[in-house]
Amino acid sequence: MSEQTPLIGDVRKSVTVPASAEQCFALFTQKPDQWWPPTHVLVKKERAGLAFEPRLGGRYYEWDVEGTEAVWGLILDWQPGRRVIMTWRIDGNWQSIPDDERASRIEVDFTAAGEGHTRVDLAHVELYRHGEGAERIFKALDGPSPGETLALFAKAVERNLGRG
């Protein structure tokens, strides 16, 4: 990082939901269409689906109605019921990039938080890797918890898994 590059911090959000860590991990990785923000789209035509390939090195990606895929990133850590870490392949203008050279990371941890509840922590780290637009990305993500993504995830838990 050059002296002229501003230090960009991490953005961390959390939410506690009424489901087990295993259930949360499964919903997060097996049904992203249940919680993914509708404005987070890389494909150019209407989105037809979203998926995580459930393994280290797997992709998380979307595809449109014509079958064209856009890869959001690769899975760097896959610990069912505990944690998933992935690269985030966008540039400073929120556009898709083809590899991980300038990708930041998203870290998601699932931690038991009392009887039948899980704390879900989502962190955007290494945002400086997005280059010139990194500060703009930081400002868009930074704000009170749970943030848009985890708020939608919490609603999906309530719809699909919620108790109490």
Short mmCIF file of N, CA, C and O in Angstrom, two decimals, residues 30-152:
data_model
loop_
_atom_site.label_atom_id
_atom_site.label_comp_id
_atom_site.label_asym_id
_atom_site.label_seq_id
_atom_site.Cartn_x
_atom_site.Cartn_y
_atom_site.Cartn_z
N GLN A 30 -26.94 -22.74 1.51
CA GLN A 30 -27.75 -23.55 0.61
C GLN A 30 -28.93 -22.81 0.01
O GLN A 30 -29.48 -23.24 -1.00
N LYS A 31 -29.31 -21.69 0.63
CA LYS A 31 -30.48 -20.95 0.13
C LYS A 31 -30.20 -19.45 0.07
O LYS A 31 -30.93 -18.64 0.65
N PRO A 32 -29.14 -19.05 -0.63
CA PRO A 32 -28.85 -17.61 -0.67
C PRO A 32 -29.97 -16.78 -1.29
O PRO A 32 -30.11 -15.60 -0.97
N ASP A 33 -30.78 -17.41 -2.13
CA ASP A 33 -31.90 -16.66 -2.72
C ASP A 33 -32.92 -16.23 -1.67
O ASP A 33 -33.72 -15.34 -1.92
N GLN A 34 -32.86 -16.82 -0.47
CA GLN A 34 -33.77 -16.46 0.61
C GLN A 34 -33.37 -15.17 1.33
O GLN A 34 -34.18 -14.56 2.01
N TRP A 35 -32.07 -14.77 1.22
CA TRP A 35 -31.59 -13.62 2.00
C TRP A 35 -30.74 -12.63 1.21
O TRP A 35 -30.49 -11.54 1.69
N TRP A 36 -30.29 -12.99 0.04
CA TRP A 36 -29.37 -12.14 -0.73
C TRP A 36 -30.06 -10.83 -1.09
O TRP A 36 -31.17 -10.83 -1.63
N PRO A 37 -29.42 -9.68 -0.84
CA PRO A 37 -30.05 -8.40 -1.19
C PRO A 37 -30.37 -8.33 -2.69
O PRO A 37 -29.53 -8.64 -3.52
N PRO A 38 -31.59 -7.96 -3.02
CA PRO A 38 -32.01 -7.97 -4.43
C PRO A 38 -31.24 -6.98 -5.30
O PRO A 38 -31.18 -7.14 -6.51
N THR A 39 -30.63 -5.98 -4.69
CA THR A 39 -29.85 -5.01 -5.48
C THR A 39 -28.43 -5.47 -5.74
O THR A 39 -27.72 -4.86 -6.53
N HIS A 40 -28.00 -6.56 -5.10
CA HIS A 40 -26.63 -7.07 -5.29
C HIS A 40 -26.64 -8.06 -6.45
O HIS A 40 -26.84 -9.26 -6.27
N VAL A 41 -26.45 -7.53 -7.64
CA VAL A 41 -26.55 -8.30 -8.87
C VAL A 41 -25.36 -7.97 -9.76
O VAL A 41 -25.05 -6.80 -9.98
N LEU A 42 -24.70 -9.01 -10.27
CA LEU A 42 -23.61 -8.80 -11.23
C LEU A 42 -24.00 -9.19 -12.65
O LEU A 42 -23.41 -8.70 -13.60
N VAL A 43 -24.98 -10.09 -12.80
CA VAL A 43 -25.40 -10.48 -14.14
C VAL A 43 -26.15 -9.32 -14.80
O VAL A 43 -26.74 -8.48 -14.13
N LYS A 44 -26.11 -9.29 -16.13
CA LYS A 44 -26.70 -8.18 -16.87
C LYS A 44 -28.19 -8.37 -17.15
O LYS A 44 -28.93 -7.41 -17.31
N LYS A 45 -28.62 -9.61 -17.23
CA LYS A 45 -30.05 -9.90 -17.48
C LYS A 45 -30.68 -10.33 -16.17
O LYS A 45 -30.02 -10.39 -15.13
N GLU A 46 -31.97 -10.66 -16.20
CA GLU A 46 -32.67 -11.07 -14.98
C GLU A 46 -31.99 -12.27 -14.33
O GLU A 46 -31.68 -13.26 -14.98
N ARG A 47 -31.77 -12.15 -13.02
CA ARG A 47 -31.13 -13.25 -12.28
C ARG A 47 -32.08 -14.44 -12.18
O ARG A 47 -33.25 -14.28 -11.88
N ALA A 48 -31.53 -15.62 -12.44
CA ALA A 48 -32.32 -16.85 -12.33
C ALA A 48 -31.96 -17.63 -11.06
O ALA A 48 -32.78 -18.41 -10.57
N GLY A 49 -30.74 -17.47 -10.54
CA GLY A 49 -30.37 -18.23 -9.35
C GLY A 49 -29.06 -17.80 -8.76
O GLY A 49 -28.28 -17.05 -9.36
N LEU A 50 -28.84 -18.30 -7.53
CA LEU A 50 -27.62 -18.06 -6.75
C LEU A 50 -27.20 -19.39 -6.14
O LEU A 50 -28.07 -20.16 -5.74
N ALA A 51 -25.89 -19.62 -6.00
CA ALA A 51 -25.45 -20.87 -5.39
C ALA A 51 -24.06 -20.74 -4.78
O ALA A 51 -23.25 -19.93 -5.24
N PHE A 52 -23.82 -21.56 -3.77
CA PHE A 52 -22.50 -21.76 -3.19
C PHE A 52 -22.09 -23.18 -3.52
O PHE A 52 -22.89 -24.11 -3.35
N GLU A 53 -20.88 -23.37 -4.01
CA GLU A 53 -20.34 -24.72 -4.18
C GLU A 53 -19.74 -25.10 -2.82
O GLU A 53 -18.79 -24.46 -2.37
N PRO A 54 -20.31 -26.11 -2.16
CA PRO A 54 -20.02 -26.38 -0.74
C PRO A 54 -18.67 -27.06 -0.47
O PRO A 54 -18.62 -28.20 0.00
N ARG A 55 -17.59 -26.33 -0.73
CA ARG A 55 -16.26 -26.89 -0.50
C ARG A 55 -15.20 -25.79 -0.58
O ARG A 55 -15.44 -24.73 -1.16
N LEU A 56 -14.07 -26.07 0.01
CA LEU A 56 -12.92 -25.20 -0.11
C LEU A 56 -12.58 -25.04 -1.59
O LEU A 56 -12.53 -26.03 -2.32
N GLY A 57 -12.40 -23.83 -2.05
CA GLY A 57 -12.12 -23.58 -3.46
C GLY A 57 -13.35 -23.49 -4.33
O GLY A 57 -13.26 -23.16 -5.52
N GLY A 58 -14.53 -23.76 -3.76
CA GLY A 58 -15.77 -23.66 -4.53
C GLY A 58 -16.10 -22.20 -4.83
O GLY A 58 -15.55 -21.27 -4.23
N ARG A 59 -17.00 -22.01 -5.76
CA ARG A 59 -17.44 -20.66 -6.12
C ARG A 59 -18.73 -20.33 -5.41
O ARG A 59 -19.49 -21.21 -5.05
N TYR A 60 -19.00 -19.04 -5.23
CA TYR A 60 -20.36 -18.60 -4.98
C TYR A 60 -20.64 -17.65 -6.13
O TYR A 60 -19.83 -16.82 -6.50
N TYR A 61 -21.79 -17.87 -6.75
CA TYR A 61 -22.05 -17.23 -8.03
C TYR A 61 -23.55 -17.11 -8.28
O TYR A 61 -24.36 -17.69 -7.57
N GLU A 62 -23.87 -16.34 -9.31
CA GLU A 62 -25.25 -16.20 -9.76
C GLU A 62 -25.28 -16.49 -11.25
O GLU A 62 -24.25 -16.50 -11.92
N TRP A 63 -26.48 -16.71 -11.77
CA TRP A 63 -26.64 -16.88 -13.21
C TRP A 63 -27.95 -16.23 -13.62
O TRP A 63 -28.86 -16.06 -12.83
N ASP A 64 -27.97 -15.83 -14.90
CA ASP A 64 -29.17 -15.14 -15.40
C ASP A 64 -30.06 -16.11 -16.17
O ASP A 64 -29.76 -17.31 -16.26
N VAL A 65 -31.15 -15.59 -16.69
CA VAL A 65 -32.14 -16.41 -17.38
C VAL A 65 -31.60 -17.08 -18.63
O VAL A 65 -32.18 -18.05 -19.11
N GLU A 66 -30.49 -16.59 -19.16
CA GLU A 66 -29.87 -17.21 -20.33
C GLU A 66 -28.75 -18.16 -19.95
O GLU A 66 -28.09 -18.74 -20.81
N GLY A 67 -28.49 -18.31 -18.63
CA GLY A 67 -27.45 -19.22 -18.16
C GLY A 67 -26.08 -18.59 -18.02
O GLY A 67 -25.11 -19.27 -17.67
N THR A 68 -25.96 -17.30 -18.28
CA THR A 68 -24.68 -16.60 -18.11
C THR A 68 -24.38 -16.47 -16.63
O THR A 68 -25.24 -16.03 -15.85
N GLU A 69 -23.17 -16.88 -16.23
CA GLU A 69 -22.79 -16.85 -14.82
C GLU A 69 -21.91 -15.64 -14.50
O GLU A 69 -21.15 -15.18 -15.35
N ALA A 70 -22.01 -15.19 -13.26
CA ALA A 70 -21.12 -14.17 -12.70
C ALA A 70 -20.64 -14.72 -11.35
O ALA A 70 -21.45 -15.03 -10.48
N VAL A 71 -19.33 -14.85 -11.22
CA VAL A 71 -18.75 -15.40 -10.00
C VAL A 71 -18.49 -14.26 -9.02
O VAL A 71 -17.76 -13.31 -9.33
N TRP A 72 -19.08 -14.36 -7.84
CA TRP A 72 -18.87 -13.36 -6.79
C TRP A 72 -17.55 -13.59 -6.08
O TRP A 72 -16.96 -12.66 -5.55
N GLY A 73 -17.07 -14.83 -6.05
CA GLY A 73 -15.80 -15.13 -5.40
C GLY A 73 -15.62 -16.60 -5.16
O GLY A 73 -16.41 -17.43 -5.61
N LEU A 74 -14.52 -16.93 -4.46
CA LEU A 74 -14.18 -18.31 -4.14
C LEU A 74 -14.20 -18.54 -2.64
O LEU A 74 -13.91 -17.63 -1.85
N ILE A 75 -14.50 -19.76 -2.25
CA ILE A 75 -14.54 -20.15 -0.85
C ILE A 75 -13.11 -20.42 -0.37
O ILE A 75 -12.42 -21.29 -0.90
N LEU A 76 -12.69 -19.66 0.65
CA LEU A 76 -11.34 -19.81 1.22
C LEU A 76 -11.33 -20.67 2.48
O LEU A 76 -10.30 -21.24 2.84
N ASP A 77 -12.46 -20.73 3.18
CA ASP A 77 -12.58 -21.54 4.39
C ASP A 77 -14.02 -22.03 4.46
O ASP A 77 -14.95 -21.23 4.28
N TRP A 78 -14.21 -23.33 4.69
CA TRP A 78 -15.54 -23.93 4.71
C TRP A 78 -15.61 -24.85 5.92
O TRP A 78 -15.07 -25.94 5.90
N GLN A 79 -16.27 -24.38 6.98
CA GLN A 79 -16.42 -25.14 8.21
C GLN A 79 -17.91 -25.19 8.54
O GLN A 79 -18.41 -24.30 9.24
N PRO A 80 -18.63 -26.20 8.02
CA PRO A 80 -20.07 -26.26 8.23
C PRO A 80 -20.46 -26.09 9.71
O PRO A 80 -19.86 -26.69 10.60
N GLY A 81 -21.44 -25.21 9.91
CA GLY A 81 -21.92 -24.92 11.25
C GLY A 81 -21.07 -23.91 12.01
O GLY A 81 -21.45 -23.48 13.09
N ARG A 82 -19.94 -23.51 11.44
CA ARG A 82 -19.04 -22.59 12.15
C ARG A 82 -18.67 -21.34 11.35
O ARG A 82 -18.79 -20.24 11.84
N ARG A 83 -18.17 -21.55 10.13
CA ARG A 83 -17.55 -20.42 9.44
C ARG A 83 -17.47 -20.66 7.94
O ARG A 83 -17.25 -21.77 7.47
N VAL A 84 -17.59 -19.56 7.19
CA VAL A 84 -17.28 -19.55 5.77
C VAL A 84 -16.56 -18.23 5.48
O VAL A 84 -16.96 -17.18 5.97
N ILE A 85 -15.47 -18.33 4.73
CA ILE A 85 -14.74 -17.15 4.27
C ILE A 85 -14.65 -17.23 2.76
O ILE A 85 -14.37 -18.29 2.20
N MET A 86 -14.88 -16.10 2.11
CA MET A 86 -14.84 -16.09 0.66
C MET A 86 -14.26 -14.78 0.14
O MET A 86 -14.25 -13.77 0.86
N THR A 87 -13.76 -14.83 -1.06
CA THR A 87 -13.31 -13.60 -1.68
C THR A 87 -14.53 -12.86 -2.21
O THR A 87 -15.59 -13.44 -2.41
N TRP A 88 -14.35 -11.55 -2.40
CA TRP A 88 -15.45 -10.71 -2.91
C TRP A 88 -14.93 -9.99 -4.14
O TRP A 88 -14.20 -9.01 -4.06
N ARG A 89 -15.30 -10.50 -5.31
CA ARG A 89 -14.78 -10.05 -6.59
C ARG A 89 -15.57 -8.90 -7.20
O ARG A 89 -16.29 -9.07 -8.19
N ILE A 90 -15.37 -7.74 -6.61
CA ILE A 90 -15.92 -6.53 -7.22
C ILE A 90 -14.81 -5.49 -7.27
O ILE A 90 -13.83 -5.58 -6.53
N ASP A 91 -14.99 -4.51 -8.13
CA ASP A 91 -14.02 -3.42 -8.15
C ASP A 91 -14.60 -2.23 -7.38
O ASP A 91 -15.67 -2.33 -6.78
N GLY A 92 -13.89 -1.14 -7.38
CA GLY A 92 -14.30 0.04 -6.64
C GLY A 92 -15.57 0.69 -7.15
O GLY A 92 -16.11 1.60 -6.53
N ASN A 93 -16.08 0.22 -8.29
CA ASN A 93 -17.33 0.73 -8.85
C ASN A 93 -18.45 -0.29 -8.79
O ASN A 93 -19.41 -0.22 -9.55
N TRP A 94 -18.28 -1.31 -7.93
CA TRP A 94 -19.28 -2.35 -7.71
C TRP A 94 -19.49 -3.24 -8.94
O TRP A 94 -20.56 -3.81 -9.12
N GLN A 95 -18.47 -3.33 -9.79
CA GLN A 95 -18.56 -4.18 -10.98
C GLN A 95 -17.74 -5.45 -10.78
O GLN A 95 -16.76 -5.47 -10.04
N SER A 96 -18.13 -6.51 -11.45
CA SER A 96 -17.46 -7.80 -11.34
C SER A 96 -16.01 -7.72 -11.84
O SER A 96 -15.72 -7.03 -12.82
N ILE A 97 -15.12 -8.42 -11.15
CA ILE A 97 -13.74 -8.59 -11.61
C ILE A 97 -13.50 -10.09 -11.81
O ILE A 97 -14.13 -10.91 -11.14
N PRO A 98 -12.59 -10.47 -12.71
CA PRO A 98 -12.47 -11.86 -13.11
C PRO A 98 -11.68 -12.79 -12.18
O PRO A 98 -11.72 -14.00 -12.36
N ASP A 99 -10.95 -12.23 -11.21
CA ASP A 99 -10.13 -13.09 -10.36
C ASP A 99 -9.99 -12.46 -8.98
O ASP A 99 -10.61 -11.44 -8.69
N ASP A 100 -9.16 -13.05 -8.13
CA ASP A 100 -9.04 -12.59 -6.75
C ASP A 100 -7.91 -11.61 -6.51
O ASP A 100 -7.67 -11.21 -5.37
N GLU A 101 -7.22 -11.18 -7.56
CA GLU A 101 -6.07 -10.29 -7.38
C GLU A 101 -6.45 -9.00 -6.63
O GLU A 101 -5.70 -8.54 -5.77
N ARG A 102 -7.62 -8.44 -6.92
CA ARG A 102 -8.05 -7.20 -6.26
C ARG A 102 -9.29 -7.43 -5.38
O ARG A 102 -9.95 -6.49 -4.98
N ALA A 103 -9.58 -8.68 -5.07
CA ALA A 103 -10.77 -9.00 -4.28
C ALA A 103 -10.50 -8.85 -2.78
O ALA A 103 -9.42 -9.17 -2.31
N SER A 104 -11.49 -8.35 -2.07
CA SER A 104 -11.43 -8.34 -0.61
C SER A 104 -11.98 -9.68 -0.13
O SER A 104 -12.16 -10.61 -0.92
N ARG A 105 -12.23 -9.77 1.18
CA ARG A 105 -12.77 -11.02 1.74
C ARG A 105 -14.03 -10.72 2.54
O ARG A 105 -14.17 -9.66 3.13
N ILE A 106 -14.88 -11.73 2.58
CA ILE A 106 -16.05 -11.71 3.46
C ILE A 106 -15.90 -12.90 4.39
O ILE A 106 -15.70 -14.03 3.94
N GLU A 107 -15.99 -12.63 5.69
CA GLU A 107 -15.88 -13.67 6.71
C GLU A 107 -17.20 -13.75 7.45
O GLU A 107 -17.70 -12.73 7.93
N VAL A 108 -17.77 -14.95 7.55
CA VAL A 108 -19.04 -15.13 8.24
C VAL A 108 -18.84 -16.22 9.30
O VAL A 108 -18.44 -17.34 8.97
N ASP A 109 -19.11 -15.86 10.55
CA ASP A 109 -18.97 -16.80 11.67
C ASP A 109 -20.33 -17.03 12.30
O ASP A 109 -21.13 -16.10 12.47
N PHE A 110 -20.59 -18.29 12.67
CA PHE A 110 -21.83 -18.71 13.29
C PHE A 110 -21.48 -19.25 14.68
O PHE A 110 -20.79 -20.26 14.80
N THR A 111 -21.97 -18.58 15.74
CA THR A 111 -21.59 -18.93 17.11
C THR A 111 -22.84 -19.11 17.96
O THR A 111 -23.71 -18.22 17.98
N ALA A 112 -22.91 -20.23 18.67
CA ALA A 112 -24.04 -20.47 19.57
C ALA A 112 -24.15 -19.30 20.55
O ALA A 112 -23.14 -18.83 21.09
N ALA A 113 -25.38 -18.86 20.77
CA ALA A 113 -25.63 -17.70 21.64
C ALA A 113 -26.82 -18.00 22.54
O ALA A 113 -27.86 -17.36 22.44
N GLY A 114 -26.67 -18.99 23.37
CA GLY A 114 -27.77 -19.38 24.25
C GLY A 114 -28.64 -20.43 23.60
O GLY A 114 -28.46 -20.79 22.44
N GLU A 115 -29.57 -20.90 24.37
CA GLU A 115 -30.44 -21.99 23.92
C GLU A 115 -31.16 -21.66 22.61
O GLU A 115 -31.97 -20.74 22.55
N GLY A 116 -30.84 -22.42 21.56
CA GLY A 116 -31.53 -22.28 20.30
C GLY A 116 -31.27 -21.00 19.52
O GLY A 116 -32.03 -20.68 18.62
N HIS A 117 -30.22 -20.27 19.87
CA HIS A 117 -29.91 -19.02 19.16
C HIS A 117 -28.47 -19.04 18.66
O HIS A 117 -27.61 -19.70 19.23
N THR A 118 -28.24 -18.28 17.62
CA THR A 118 -26.91 -18.16 17.02
C THR A 118 -26.61 -16.71 16.73
O THR A 118 -27.47 -15.98 16.22
N ARG A 119 -25.38 -16.32 17.05
CA ARG A 119 -24.90 -15.00 16.64
C ARG A 119 -24.19 -15.20 15.30
O ARG A 119 -23.31 -16.04 15.17
N VAL A 120 -24.59 -14.40 14.32
CA VAL A 120 -23.98 -14.42 13.00
C VAL A 120 -23.18 -13.14 12.84
O VAL A 120 -23.74 -12.04 12.94
N ASP A 121 -21.88 -13.28 12.65
CA ASP A 121 -20.99 -12.14 12.45
C ASP A 121 -20.53 -12.15 11.00
O ASP A 121 -20.02 -13.16 10.52
N LEU A 122 -20.71 -11.03 10.32
CA LEU A 122 -20.28 -10.88 8.93
C LEU A 122 -19.29 -9.72 8.86
O LEU A 122 -19.61 -8.62 9.32
N ALA A 123 -18.10 -10.00 8.33
CA ALA A 123 -17.08 -8.97 8.23
C ALA A 123 -16.60 -8.83 6.79
O ALA A 123 -16.33 -9.82 6.12
N HIS A 124 -16.52 -7.60 6.33
CA HIS A 124 -15.87 -7.28 5.07
C HIS A 124 -14.46 -6.82 5.45
O HIS A 124 -14.31 -5.81 6.14
N VAL A 125 -13.45 -7.57 5.02
CA VAL A 125 -12.07 -7.26 5.39
C VAL A 125 -11.22 -7.06 4.14
O VAL A 125 -11.57 -7.50 3.05
N GLU A 126 -10.11 -6.35 4.33
CA GLU A 126 -9.18 -6.04 3.24
C GLU A 126 -9.85 -5.25 2.12
O GLU A 126 -9.55 -5.43 0.93
N LEU A 127 -10.73 -4.33 2.49
CA LEU A 127 -11.44 -3.53 1.49
C LEU A 127 -10.49 -2.67 0.65
O LEU A 127 -10.82 -2.33 -0.49
N TYR A 128 -9.34 -2.33 1.18
CA TYR A 128 -8.35 -1.54 0.43
C TYR A 128 -7.99 -2.20 -0.89
O TYR A 128 -7.57 -1.53 -1.83
N ARG A 129 -8.17 -3.50 -0.98
CA ARG A 129 -7.82 -4.23 -2.22
C ARG A 129 -8.68 -3.80 -3.41
O ARG A 129 -8.31 -4.03 -4.55
N HIS A 130 -9.82 -3.15 -3.16
CA HIS A 130 -10.69 -2.70 -4.25
C HIS A 130 -10.13 -1.48 -4.98
O HIS A 130 -10.71 -1.02 -5.95
N GLY A 131 -9.02 -0.95 -4.49
CA GLY A 131 -8.36 0.14 -5.19
C GLY A 131 -9.01 1.48 -4.97
O GLY A 131 -9.48 1.81 -3.89
N GLU A 132 -9.05 2.26 -6.05
CA GLU A 132 -9.49 3.65 -5.99
C GLU A 132 -10.86 3.85 -5.36
O GLU A 132 -11.10 4.82 -4.67
N GLY A 133 -11.78 2.92 -5.55
CA GLY A 133 -13.13 3.07 -5.00
C GLY A 133 -13.31 2.43 -3.63
O GLY A 133 -14.43 2.36 -3.13
N ALA A 134 -12.24 1.98 -3.00
CA ALA A 134 -12.34 1.26 -1.73
C ALA A 134 -13.01 2.10 -0.64
O ALA A 134 -13.83 1.59 0.13
N GLU A 135 -12.69 3.37 -0.58
CA GLU A 135 -13.28 4.22 0.46
C GLU A 135 -14.79 4.37 0.24
O GLU A 135 -15.57 4.36 1.19
N ARG A 136 -15.21 4.45 -1.00
CA ARG A 136 -16.64 4.54 -1.33
C ARG A 136 -17.35 3.25 -0.90
O ARG A 136 -18.45 3.30 -0.34
N ILE A 137 -16.72 2.11 -1.14
CA ILE A 137 -17.29 0.83 -0.73
C ILE A 137 -17.40 0.77 0.79
O ILE A 137 -18.43 0.39 1.34
N PHE A 138 -16.33 1.17 1.48
CA PHE A 138 -16.34 1.19 2.94
C PHE A 138 -17.51 2.03 3.46
O PHE A 138 -18.28 1.60 4.32
N LYS A 139 -17.66 3.23 2.93
CA LYS A 139 -18.72 4.13 3.39
C LYS A 139 -20.11 3.55 3.13
O LYS A 139 -21.03 3.75 3.93
N ALA A 140 -20.28 2.85 2.02
CA ALA A 140 -21.57 2.25 1.70
C ALA A 140 -21.90 1.10 2.66
O ALA A 140 -23.06 0.89 3.00
N LEU A 141 -20.88 0.37 3.08
CA LEU A 141 -21.09 -0.78 3.96
C LEU A 141 -21.17 -0.40 5.43
O LEU A 141 -21.84 -1.06 6.22
N ASP A 142 -20.43 0.65 5.81
CA ASP A 142 -20.32 1.02 7.21
C ASP A 142 -21.62 1.64 7.70
O ASP A 142 -22.20 2.50 7.06
N GLY A 143 -22.06 1.19 8.83
CA GLY A 143 -23.30 1.68 9.42
C GLY A 143 -23.70 0.75 10.54
O GLY A 143 -22.97 -0.19 10.87
N PRO A 144 -24.85 0.99 11.13
CA PRO A 144 -25.25 0.16 12.27
C PRO A 144 -25.55 -1.28 11.88
O PRO A 144 -25.96 -1.56 10.76
N SER A 145 -25.33 -2.18 12.84
CA SER A 145 -25.72 -3.59 12.64
C SER A 145 -27.23 -3.67 12.70
O SER A 145 -27.87 -2.86 13.35
N PRO A 146 -27.84 -4.60 11.98
CA PRO A 146 -27.16 -5.69 11.31
C PRO A 146 -26.77 -5.39 9.86
O PRO A 146 -26.12 -6.19 9.22
N GLY A 147 -27.16 -4.28 9.33
CA GLY A 147 -26.92 -3.99 7.92
C GLY A 147 -27.93 -4.74 7.06
O GLY A 147 -28.67 -5.61 7.53
N GLU A 148 -27.98 -4.40 5.79
CA GLU A 148 -28.99 -4.96 4.89
C GLU A 148 -28.90 -6.48 4.77
O GLU A 148 -29.91 -7.18 4.88
N THR A 149 -27.71 -7.02 4.54
CA THR A 149 -27.57 -8.46 4.31
C THR A 149 -28.01 -9.26 5.52
O THR A 149 -28.81 -10.20 5.40
N LEU A 150 -27.51 -8.92 6.70
CA LEU A 150 -27.88 -9.69 7.88
C LEU A 150 -29.33 -9.44 8.31
O LEU A 150 -29.97 -10.33 8.87
N ALA A 151 -29.88 -8.28 8.03
CA ALA A 151 -31.30 -8.05 8.31
C ALA A 151 -32.16 -8.97 7.44
O ALA A 151 -33.11 -9.59 7.93
N LEU A 152 -31.80 -9.10 6.18
CA LEU A 152 -32.53 -10.02 5.29
C LEU A 152 -32.31 -11.47 5.71
O LEU A 152 -33.24 -12.29 5.65
#
